[in-house]
Amino acid sequence: MRRMFALTLAAAALAPLTACDTLQTGTESNFSFKLDTDDRLFPAPFNTPIAAGFSVDVETYLASDTSKTAEIVLAQSLDQSIARVTGTTGNRFTVEGRQAGTATIEVKGPGGGDTVDMSVAELAKVKLTYPGLLLVPASPPIYVAEGGTAYFGVTLMDATSRTLVGYGQFPVTITPSSAGAAKASTDVAHLAVTFTETGAVTLEPLGESALEVTVVPVTDIATLAFEVSAAQAITVNGSGLVVVRGEKDDASKVFGLSNLATVTATTPDTCRVEASPRLGDAVYTVYGKASGACALTATLGALSADATVTIQ
């Protein structure tokens, strides 16, 4: 079954904090530092503590012109019992939180150096939200496809409910254990779970309420649909987001299609499309190349959906 949609693509309008919140100038005012948390709805302020046992990527810019990146030659923690630097590449370095406290990170580049303090707090709670943000029903049943990977929103907190940041193996128990497997996260905002058998499945995170989903066979999906996730028309050399959802006969949405559906742009001179799992469940980024109509097609077995996106 083929469902046709005419869409004006929305640009990725994640509401940013001010530069004063997300950027931290080093003690010597040579570099400015930013946590790579752009996969969150609201990027985290730099002073957000790292969850102990988890990692965060830090981007480095010139303090005199924060539009310019600052390449890193060396980054190291001056107190590795609190935090340690596990890698550097380009203008980025990765910090792993080890135990509660504050560590000074020393950073050196070709033109000078700087230091910045980063704090670590013990993880006490993990809050999960259903995939699809506001696209999901207010209450169960929430359906996911067998064999599919669904992306659940994640918020890390300490014992006082203060928000923490970090990626790694989130402490979430899946019951029954044979029904799914949680992947070690490579971003700070999502837990990816691949569901391998049908039936009711419970996800119980550390210190917070459990979520329940119902895993259904892919054959229960009756139609595919494109949905738009933001609000401004895309421009040439700009980008925007589309989301692919499956629906049952009763119009209930089925999530977890990120690794099952195939999305292509059939007008490659006008646009291109690629999966963006860091942004959530079955999210795809469309890039404008030239003005005109951008034709998208999603397929899942015998099912398909079409979208026409306007590139301005």
GROMACS .gro file of C-alpha atoms in nm, residues 119-307:
model
  189
  119SER     CA    1   3.266   1.838   3.745
  120VAL     CA    2   3.152   1.479   3.793
  121ALA     CA    3   2.853   1.353   3.995
  122GLU     CA    4   2.728   1.008   4.088
  123LEU     CA    5   2.442   0.876   3.876
  124ALA     CA    6   2.128   0.797   4.079
  125LYS     CA    7   1.841   0.803   3.829
  126VAL     CA    8   1.781   0.744   3.458
  127LYS     CA    9   1.455   0.875   3.313
  128LEU     CA   10   1.332   0.721   2.988
  129THR     CA   11   1.079   0.866   2.744
  130TYR     CA   12   0.908   0.684   2.461
  131PRO     CA   13   1.048   0.713   2.108
  132GLY     CA   14   0.901   0.977   1.882
  133LEU     CA   15   0.879   1.261   2.136
  134LEU     CA   16   0.531   1.416   2.102
  135LEU     CA   17   0.429   1.174   1.829
  136VAL     CA   18   0.353   0.890   2.070
  137PRO     CA   19   0.019   0.836   2.249
  138ALA     CA   20  -0.017   0.971   2.601
  139SER     CA   21  -0.021   0.618   2.745
  140PRO     CA   22   0.044   0.257   2.640
  141PRO     CA   23   0.010   0.054   2.433
  142ILE     CA   24   0.321   0.173   2.253
  143TYR     CA   25   0.403  -0.054   1.961
  144VAL     CA   26   0.750  -0.131   1.826
  145ALA     CA   27   0.841  -0.357   1.536
  146GLU     CA   28   1.001  -0.696   1.589
  147GLY     CA   29   1.361  -0.684   1.470
  148GLY     CA   30   1.357  -0.305   1.483
  149THR     CA   31   1.571  -0.065   1.683
  150ALA     CA   32   1.383   0.203   1.877
  151TYR     CA   33   1.546   0.513   2.026
  152PHE     CA   34   1.421   0.608   2.373
  153GLY     CA   35   1.492   0.951   2.519
  154VAL     CA   36   1.731   0.947   2.816
  155THR     CA   37   1.785   1.194   3.100
  156LEU     CA   38   2.054   1.122   3.359
  157MET     CA   39   2.015   1.263   3.712
  158ASP     CA   40   2.187   1.259   4.048
  159ALA     CA   41   2.015   1.194   4.382
  160THR     CA   42   1.879   1.552   4.391
  161SER     CA   43   1.733   1.519   4.038
  162ARG     CA   44   1.999   1.750   3.896
  163THR     CA   45   2.055   1.676   3.528
  164LEU     CA   46   2.382   1.506   3.437
  165VAL     CA   47   2.537   1.437   3.099
  166GLY     CA   48   2.718   1.141   2.947
  167TYR     CA   49   2.701   0.845   2.713
  168GLY     CA   50   2.786   0.478   2.762
  169GLN     CA   51   2.600   0.169   2.884
  170PHE     CA   52   2.289   0.311   3.050
  171PRO     CA   53   2.161   0.106   3.348
  172VAL     CA   54   1.830  -0.019   3.207
  173THR     CA   55   1.690  -0.369   3.266
  174ILE     CA   56   1.483  -0.529   2.988
  175THR     CA   57   1.222  -0.791   3.083
  176PRO     CA   58   1.204  -1.055   2.950
  177SER     CA   59   1.576  -1.043   2.879
  178SER     CA   60   1.530  -1.246   2.560
  179ALA     CA   61   1.299  -0.980   2.413
  180GLY     CA   62   1.555  -0.712   2.344
  181ALA     CA   63   1.905  -0.578   2.390
  182ALA     CA   64   2.017  -0.226   2.477
  183LYS     CA   65   2.320  -0.097   2.291
  184ALA     CA   66   2.595   0.105   2.455
  185SER     CA   67   2.503   0.463   2.372
  186THR     CA   68   2.726   0.683   2.161
  187ASP     CA   69   2.520   0.998   2.229
  188VAL     CA   70   2.388   1.161   2.543
  189ALA     CA   71   2.018   1.172   2.460
  190HIS     CA   72   1.905   0.827   2.346
  191LEU     CA   73   1.901   0.461   2.441
  192ALA     CA   74   1.889   0.232   2.138
  193VAL     CA   75   1.706  -0.097   2.199
  194THR     CA   76   1.672  -0.373   1.940
  195PHE     CA   77   1.362  -0.587   1.998
  196THR     CA   78   1.390  -0.953   1.900
  197GLU     CA   79   1.062  -1.118   1.999
  198THR     CA   80   0.696  -1.022   2.007
  199GLY     CA   81   0.490  -0.955   2.318
  200ALA     CA   82   0.493  -0.721   2.616
  201VAL     CA   83   0.835  -0.584   2.714
  202THR     CA   84   0.930  -0.373   3.016
  203LEU     CA   85   1.224  -0.132   3.030
  204GLU     CA   86   1.318  -0.051   3.389
  205PRO     CA   87   1.577   0.226   3.430
  206LEU     CA   88   1.780   0.297   3.742
  207GLY     CA   89   1.575   0.482   4.005
  208GLU     CA   90   1.284   0.584   3.779
  209SER     CA   91   0.952   0.452   3.647
  210ALA     CA   92   0.952   0.166   3.399
  211LEU     CA   93   0.820   0.193   3.044
  212GLU     CA   94   0.617  -0.075   2.871
  213VAL     CA   95   0.606  -0.148   2.500
  214THR     CA   96   0.435  -0.411   2.289
  215VAL     CA   97   0.648  -0.570   2.019
  216VAL     CA   98   0.450  -0.665   1.709
  217PRO     CA   99   0.547  -0.850   1.390
  218VAL     CA  100   0.645  -0.631   1.098
  219THR     CA  101   0.348  -0.781   0.914
  220ASP     CA  102   0.118  -0.589   1.154
  221ILE     CA  103   0.228  -0.265   0.987
  222ALA     CA  104  -0.039  -0.169   0.733
  223THR     CA  105   0.100   0.164   0.605
  224LEU     CA  106   0.407   0.385   0.616
  225ALA     CA  107   0.392   0.760   0.674
  226PHE     CA  108   0.629   1.056   0.661
  227GLU     CA  109   0.601   1.312   0.942
  228VAL     CA  110   0.768   1.653   0.968
  229SER     CA  111   0.954   1.744   1.287
  230ALA     CA  112   1.015   2.120   1.263
  231ALA     CA  113   0.867   2.441   1.125
  232GLN     CA  114   1.064   2.631   0.859
  233ALA     CA  115   1.103   2.559   0.490
  234ILE     CA  116   1.443   2.422   0.392
  235THR     CA  117   1.678   2.628   0.179
  236VAL     CA  118   1.951   2.534  -0.066
  237ASN     CA  119   2.253   2.417   0.137
  238GLY     CA  120   2.026   2.394   0.440
  239SER     CA  121   1.882   2.087   0.608
  240GLY     CA  122   1.565   1.967   0.774
  241LEU     CA  123   1.417   1.657   0.930
  242VAL     CA  124   1.158   1.399   0.836
  243VAL     CA  125   1.041   1.105   1.044
  244VAL     CA  126   0.914   0.771   0.915
  245ARG     CA  127   0.640   0.590   1.104
  246GLY     CA  128   0.456   0.268   1.047
  247GLU     CA  129   0.085   0.241   1.128
  248LYS     CA  130  -0.138  -0.053   1.206
  249ASP     CA  131  -0.486  -0.091   1.056
  250ASP     CA  132  -0.632   0.103   1.351
  251ALA     CA  133  -0.385   0.392   1.283
  252SER     CA  134  -0.177   0.307   1.592
  253LYS     CA  135   0.184   0.404   1.527
  254VAL     CA  136   0.459   0.142   1.522
  255PHE     CA  137   0.806   0.261   1.616
  256GLY     CA  138   1.149   0.107   1.578
  257LEU     CA  139   1.181   0.136   1.202
  258SER     CA  140   1.527   0.296   1.202
  259ASN     CA  141   1.701  -0.019   1.082
  260LEU     CA  142   1.407  -0.171   0.893
  261ALA     CA  143   1.277   0.097   0.656
  262THR     CA  144   1.478   0.232   0.363
  263VAL     CA  145   1.450   0.602   0.278
  264THR     CA  146   1.587   0.741  -0.048
  265ALA     CA  147   1.579   1.069  -0.240
  266THR     CA  148   1.467   1.003  -0.597
  267THR     CA  149   1.569   1.354  -0.709
  268PRO     CA  150   1.942   1.345  -0.625
  269ASP     CA  151   2.014   1.671  -0.805
  270THR     CA  152   1.775   1.853  -0.570
  271CYS     CA  153   1.840   1.686  -0.236
  272ARG     CA  154   1.994   1.400  -0.047
  273VAL     CA  155   1.879   1.213   0.263
  274GLU     CA  156   2.057   1.020   0.535
  275ALA     CA  157   1.958   0.845   0.856
  276SER     CA  158   2.015   1.049   1.175
  277PRO     CA  159   1.980   0.802   1.463
  278ARG     CA  160   2.136   1.050   1.707
  279LEU     CA  161   1.827   1.266   1.664
  280GLY     CA  162   1.578   0.994   1.754
  281ASP     CA  163   1.360   0.712   1.631
  282ALA     CA  164   1.347   0.679   1.249
  283VAL     CA  165   1.467   1.038   1.199
  284TYR     CA  166   1.622   1.132   0.865
  285THR     CA  167   1.801   1.452   0.765
  286VAL     CA  168   1.728   1.598   0.422
  287TYR     CA  169   1.990   1.828   0.269
  288GLY     CA  170   1.891   2.082   0.005
  289LYS     CA  171   2.115   2.092  -0.303
  290ALA     CA  172   1.909   2.298  -0.551
  291SER     CA  173   1.572   2.474  -0.561
  292GLY     CA  174   1.277   2.260  -0.657
  293ALA     CA  175   1.083   1.954  -0.551
  294CYS     CA  176   1.268   1.695  -0.345
  295ALA     CA  177   1.103   1.354  -0.382
  296LEU     CA  178   1.147   1.107  -0.097
  297THR     CA  179   1.044   0.743  -0.083
  298ALA     CA  180   1.030   0.512   0.219
  299THR     CA  181   0.998   0.136   0.175
  300LEU     CA  182   0.946  -0.153   0.414
  301GLY     CA  183   0.891  -0.480   0.235
  302ALA     CA  184   0.588  -0.429   0.009
  303LEU     CA  185   0.491  -0.104   0.186
  304SER     CA  186   0.597   0.241   0.070
  305ALA     CA  187   0.530   0.610   0.129
  306ASP     CA  188   0.617   0.917  -0.077
  307ALA     CA  189   0.687   1.276   0.027
   0.00000   0.00000   0.00000
